[in-house]
Amino acid sequence: MNAIQGRTRAAALAAGRGIVLSVASLVTSITLFVWAVLSIAFIPLGVGLFTTPYVLELVRKHANRRRLLAVTWFDIRIPVPYRPFPKDLRTGFTGQVERTTLMLKDPATWRDIRWLLVDMTAGYVVATLAAALLIYPVEGVVLAAGLWRAFTDDGYWYGFVRVSSQETGLAAAALGAALFATGVLVSERLLRLHFVIARAMLAPTQDEELVRRIDRLTETRHEAVDTAASELRRIERDLHDGAQARLVAMGMSLGTVEALIEKDPAQAKKLLAMARESSAEALTELRDLVRGIHPPVLAERGLGDAVRALALRLPFESEVGAELGGRMDAAVESAAYFAVSEALTNAAKHSGADRVWVDIHHEDAMLRVSVTDNGRGGATVGGGSGLSGIERRLGTFDGIMAVSSPAGGPTMVTMEIPCELS
């Protein structure tokens, strides 16, 4: 009984989602397809040069929304293969022409337009069918309950049943029950088929994916080199301005102690106390520096316990759940740790949250980490934010990051890194 109830609830949820998708497929996809075709057609007239980038940006947002629903509802992952714009893209009319040209040269643009055509036809039919199989049977029950009396003159066709009497009304109810049972069995699969069709249309070809990965790895390699150089400069600066300066001062103090130990023992004793304090502060700074390079708890106890120790230092309540069946490569483990550390630091500084949740688990050769806070939301990637640093750090290991942060919160930062456990 519980299994039947569970399947019925899942089918009802699929029906509700099918309604949402059918409206989006019919209204949004048709509208954007018409706009895109007209805008591209008007490029020779000059008008399209201004409208095409904005229309195609709306198409990409619509496609990305479908990608998000695919991975959220059915864990169907559709890559985002859009080519990035150059950082030195010009402004004004020349920049508009260049932007239009780059978007039209991107194969993903034409895949999006073809997908709109498929989405408004096959995608709409599949999504509508997922909903109709559970909604249409209601009409059969209503007819059997007495509504058939309103159609006694000409009868009323319910599917292939002509309803004109109580007996035919019961036949309509039986047909509705059969359709409902079919819907319970297949509605969820039909909705999944909708996203499978979207993946087939939106996903890049194998060659395009290979080229994209090569470009991405080249970019992240340069970023990794720059990050490593920046980290070395930070370590050198911290050593020079912190521990090294304290050790030099301590050496000078000890030299003065040697000169004063017989002439002024009291002053020598005071200087020794100061030297001892300096040595303790230098040791603390060195420990903090080492912890910033590779925390000892991470090396000794693994990612889960290291993040728990990190969360204990937060100024608000935290909850960490970690399900890892082993240890991963040290470099991946370190990248994941510092990515979580940056996400928690951002939450502490900017979110206004009073609680944060961290979930860490490994499945299907993928480390998945989510950091969620109940703050004010509005977090964005880019503009030199800490989230951009997380994205660069994960990109070195072919990892990805997604941020969901609507105004008013909550904010969820999800990170994935492909890796194996030992």
Short mmCIF file of N, CA and C in Angstrom, two decimals, residues 343-407:
data_model
loop_
_atom_site.label_atom_id
_atom_site.label_comp_id
_atom_site.label_asym_id
_atom_site.label_seq_id
_atom_site.Cartn_x
_atom_site.Cartn_y
_atom_site.Cartn_z
N ALA A 343 33.64 29.46 0.97
CA ALA A 343 32.18 29.58 0.99
C ALA A 343 31.69 29.94 2.39
N LEU A 344 32.25 29.31 3.42
CA LEU A 344 31.85 29.62 4.79
C LEU A 344 32.27 31.04 5.19
N THR A 345 33.44 31.45 4.73
CA THR A 345 33.90 32.82 5.02
C THR A 345 32.97 33.84 4.38
N ASN A 346 32.56 33.58 3.13
CA ASN A 346 31.61 34.47 2.48
C ASN A 346 30.29 34.55 3.25
N ALA A 347 29.82 33.38 3.71
CA ALA A 347 28.57 33.35 4.48
C ALA A 347 28.69 34.16 5.77
N ALA A 348 29.84 34.02 6.44
CA ALA A 348 30.05 34.73 7.70
C ALA A 348 30.15 36.24 7.49
N LYS A 349 30.77 36.67 6.37
CA LYS A 349 31.01 38.09 6.14
C LYS A 349 29.83 38.82 5.53
N HIS A 350 29.14 38.16 4.61
CA HIS A 350 28.20 38.90 3.76
C HIS A 350 26.74 38.46 3.86
N SER A 351 26.46 37.27 4.36
CA SER A 351 25.10 36.75 4.23
C SER A 351 24.15 37.24 5.30
N GLY A 352 24.67 37.58 6.48
CA GLY A 352 23.80 37.92 7.60
C GLY A 352 23.09 36.70 8.16
N ALA A 353 23.63 35.50 7.90
CA ALA A 353 22.98 34.26 8.34
C ALA A 353 23.28 33.99 9.81
N ASP A 354 22.42 33.18 10.42
CA ASP A 354 22.68 32.72 11.79
C ASP A 354 22.78 31.19 11.84
N ARG A 355 22.77 30.55 10.66
CA ARG A 355 22.91 29.10 10.61
C ARG A 355 23.40 28.69 9.22
N VAL A 356 24.24 27.67 9.20
CA VAL A 356 24.76 27.18 7.93
C VAL A 356 24.80 25.65 7.97
N TRP A 357 24.54 25.04 6.80
CA TRP A 357 24.56 23.59 6.68
C TRP A 357 25.58 23.21 5.61
N VAL A 358 26.39 22.22 5.90
CA VAL A 358 27.37 21.71 4.93
C VAL A 358 27.11 20.22 4.75
N ASP A 359 26.94 19.81 3.50
CA ASP A 359 26.72 18.39 3.19
C ASP A 359 27.82 17.94 2.24
N ILE A 360 28.51 16.86 2.62
CA ILE A 360 29.62 16.32 1.82
C ILE A 360 29.36 14.84 1.59
N HIS A 361 29.33 14.43 0.34
CA HIS A 361 29.19 13.00 0.05
C HIS A 361 29.84 12.68 -1.29
N HIS A 362 30.08 11.41 -1.49
CA HIS A 362 30.74 10.94 -2.71
C HIS A 362 29.90 9.83 -3.32
N GLU A 363 29.58 10.01 -4.60
CA GLU A 363 28.84 8.97 -5.32
C GLU A 363 29.10 9.13 -6.81
N ASP A 364 29.07 8.02 -7.51
CA ASP A 364 29.28 8.01 -8.97
C ASP A 364 30.57 8.70 -9.36
N ALA A 365 31.66 8.40 -8.61
CA ALA A 365 32.99 8.96 -8.89
C ALA A 365 32.98 10.49 -8.85
N MET A 366 32.15 11.05 -8.00
CA MET A 366 32.02 12.51 -7.92
C MET A 366 31.90 12.94 -6.46
N LEU A 367 32.77 13.87 -6.05
CA LEU A 367 32.64 14.49 -4.73
C LEU A 367 31.67 15.66 -4.85
N ARG A 368 30.60 15.62 -4.05
CA ARG A 368 29.60 16.67 -4.09
C ARG A 368 29.52 17.35 -2.71
N VAL A 369 29.65 18.65 -2.73
CA VAL A 369 29.62 19.45 -1.50
C VAL A 369 28.63 20.58 -1.68
N SER A 370 27.75 20.76 -0.70
CA SER A 370 26.82 21.89 -0.73
C SER A 370 26.95 22.67 0.57
N VAL A 371 26.99 23.98 0.45
CA VAL A 371 27.06 24.88 1.60
C VAL A 371 25.84 25.79 1.52
N THR A 372 24.96 25.67 2.51
CA THR A 372 23.69 26.41 2.50
C THR A 372 23.60 27.27 3.75
N ASP A 373 23.22 28.53 3.57
CA ASP A 373 22.98 29.41 4.73
C ASP A 373 21.60 30.02 4.63
N ASN A 374 21.09 30.50 5.75
CA ASN A 374 19.75 31.09 5.79
C ASN A 374 19.81 32.61 5.80
N GLY A 375 20.81 33.16 5.10
CA GLY A 375 21.00 34.60 5.07
C GLY A 375 20.11 35.32 4.09
N ARG A 376 20.52 36.53 3.72
CA ARG A 376 19.68 37.42 2.92
C ARG A 376 19.72 37.10 1.43
N GLY A 377 20.65 36.26 0.98
CA GLY A 377 20.72 35.89 -0.44
C GLY A 377 21.35 36.99 -1.28
N GLY A 378 21.18 36.86 -2.60
CA GLY A 378 21.73 37.86 -3.52
C GLY A 378 23.18 37.65 -3.89
N ALA A 379 23.76 36.49 -3.55
CA ALA A 379 25.16 36.22 -3.90
C ALA A 379 25.29 35.97 -5.40
N THR A 380 26.34 36.50 -6.01
CA THR A 380 26.59 36.32 -7.43
C THR A 380 28.03 35.95 -7.66
N VAL A 381 28.28 35.27 -8.77
CA VAL A 381 29.64 34.91 -9.17
C VAL A 381 30.16 35.99 -10.10
N GLY A 382 31.40 36.41 -9.88
CA GLY A 382 31.99 37.42 -10.75
C GLY A 382 32.34 38.67 -9.98
N GLY A 383 32.99 39.57 -10.70
CA GLY A 383 33.36 40.84 -10.07
C GLY A 383 34.42 40.69 -9.00
N GLY A 384 35.26 39.64 -9.09
CA GLY A 384 36.31 39.46 -8.11
C GLY A 384 35.84 38.94 -6.78
N SER A 385 34.64 38.38 -6.71
CA SER A 385 34.12 37.87 -5.45
C SER A 385 34.82 36.58 -5.07
N GLY A 386 34.61 36.18 -3.79
CA GLY A 386 35.21 34.94 -3.34
C GLY A 386 34.68 33.74 -4.09
N LEU A 387 33.44 33.82 -4.59
CA LEU A 387 32.87 32.72 -5.35
C LEU A 387 33.63 32.50 -6.66
N SER A 388 34.14 33.57 -7.24
CA SER A 388 34.96 33.42 -8.45
C SER A 388 36.23 32.65 -8.14
N GLY A 389 36.81 32.91 -6.97
CA GLY A 389 38.00 32.17 -6.56
C GLY A 389 37.72 30.69 -6.38
N ILE A 390 36.54 30.38 -5.81
CA ILE A 390 36.16 28.97 -5.66
C ILE A 390 36.03 28.32 -7.03
N GLU A 391 35.41 29.00 -7.96
CA GLU A 391 35.21 28.46 -9.30
C GLU A 391 36.55 28.18 -9.97
N ARG A 392 37.51 29.10 -9.82
CA ARG A 392 38.84 28.89 -10.41
C ARG A 392 39.55 27.70 -9.74
N ARG A 393 39.43 27.62 -8.43
CA ARG A 393 40.10 26.53 -7.71
C ARG A 393 39.54 25.17 -8.14
N LEU A 394 38.22 25.07 -8.26
CA LEU A 394 37.62 23.80 -8.67
C LEU A 394 37.91 23.49 -10.13
N GLY A 395 37.98 24.54 -10.96
CA GLY A 395 38.25 24.32 -12.38
C GLY A 395 39.58 23.65 -12.64
N THR A 396 40.54 23.83 -11.75
CA THR A 396 41.83 23.17 -11.90
C THR A 396 41.69 21.66 -11.92
N PHE A 397 40.66 21.14 -11.24
CA PHE A 397 40.44 19.70 -11.17
C PHE A 397 39.22 19.28 -11.99
N ASP A 398 38.85 20.12 -12.96
CA ASP A 398 37.70 19.86 -13.82
C ASP A 398 36.41 19.83 -13.02
N GLY A 399 36.40 20.57 -11.91
CA GLY A 399 35.21 20.65 -11.08
C GLY A 399 34.32 21.82 -11.49
N ILE A 400 33.11 21.83 -10.98
CA ILE A 400 32.15 22.88 -11.31
C ILE A 400 31.49 23.39 -10.03
N MET A 401 30.90 24.57 -10.15
CA MET A 401 30.19 25.16 -9.02
C MET A 401 28.90 25.80 -9.52
N ALA A 402 27.83 25.66 -8.75
CA ALA A 402 26.56 26.30 -9.06
C ALA A 402 26.10 27.06 -7.83
N VAL A 403 25.54 28.24 -8.05
CA VAL A 403 25.10 29.09 -6.94
C VAL A 403 23.62 29.41 -7.12
N SER A 404 22.85 29.12 -6.09
CA SER A 404 21.43 29.50 -6.05
C SER A 404 21.26 30.45 -4.87
N SER A 405 20.95 31.73 -5.17
CA SER A 405 20.88 32.72 -4.10
C SER A 405 19.84 33.78 -4.42
N PRO A 406 18.55 33.42 -4.36
CA PRO A 406 17.51 34.42 -4.63
C PRO A 406 17.49 35.49 -3.54
N ALA A 407 16.98 36.65 -3.90
CA ALA A 407 16.87 37.73 -2.92
C ALA A 407 16.01 37.27 -1.74
#
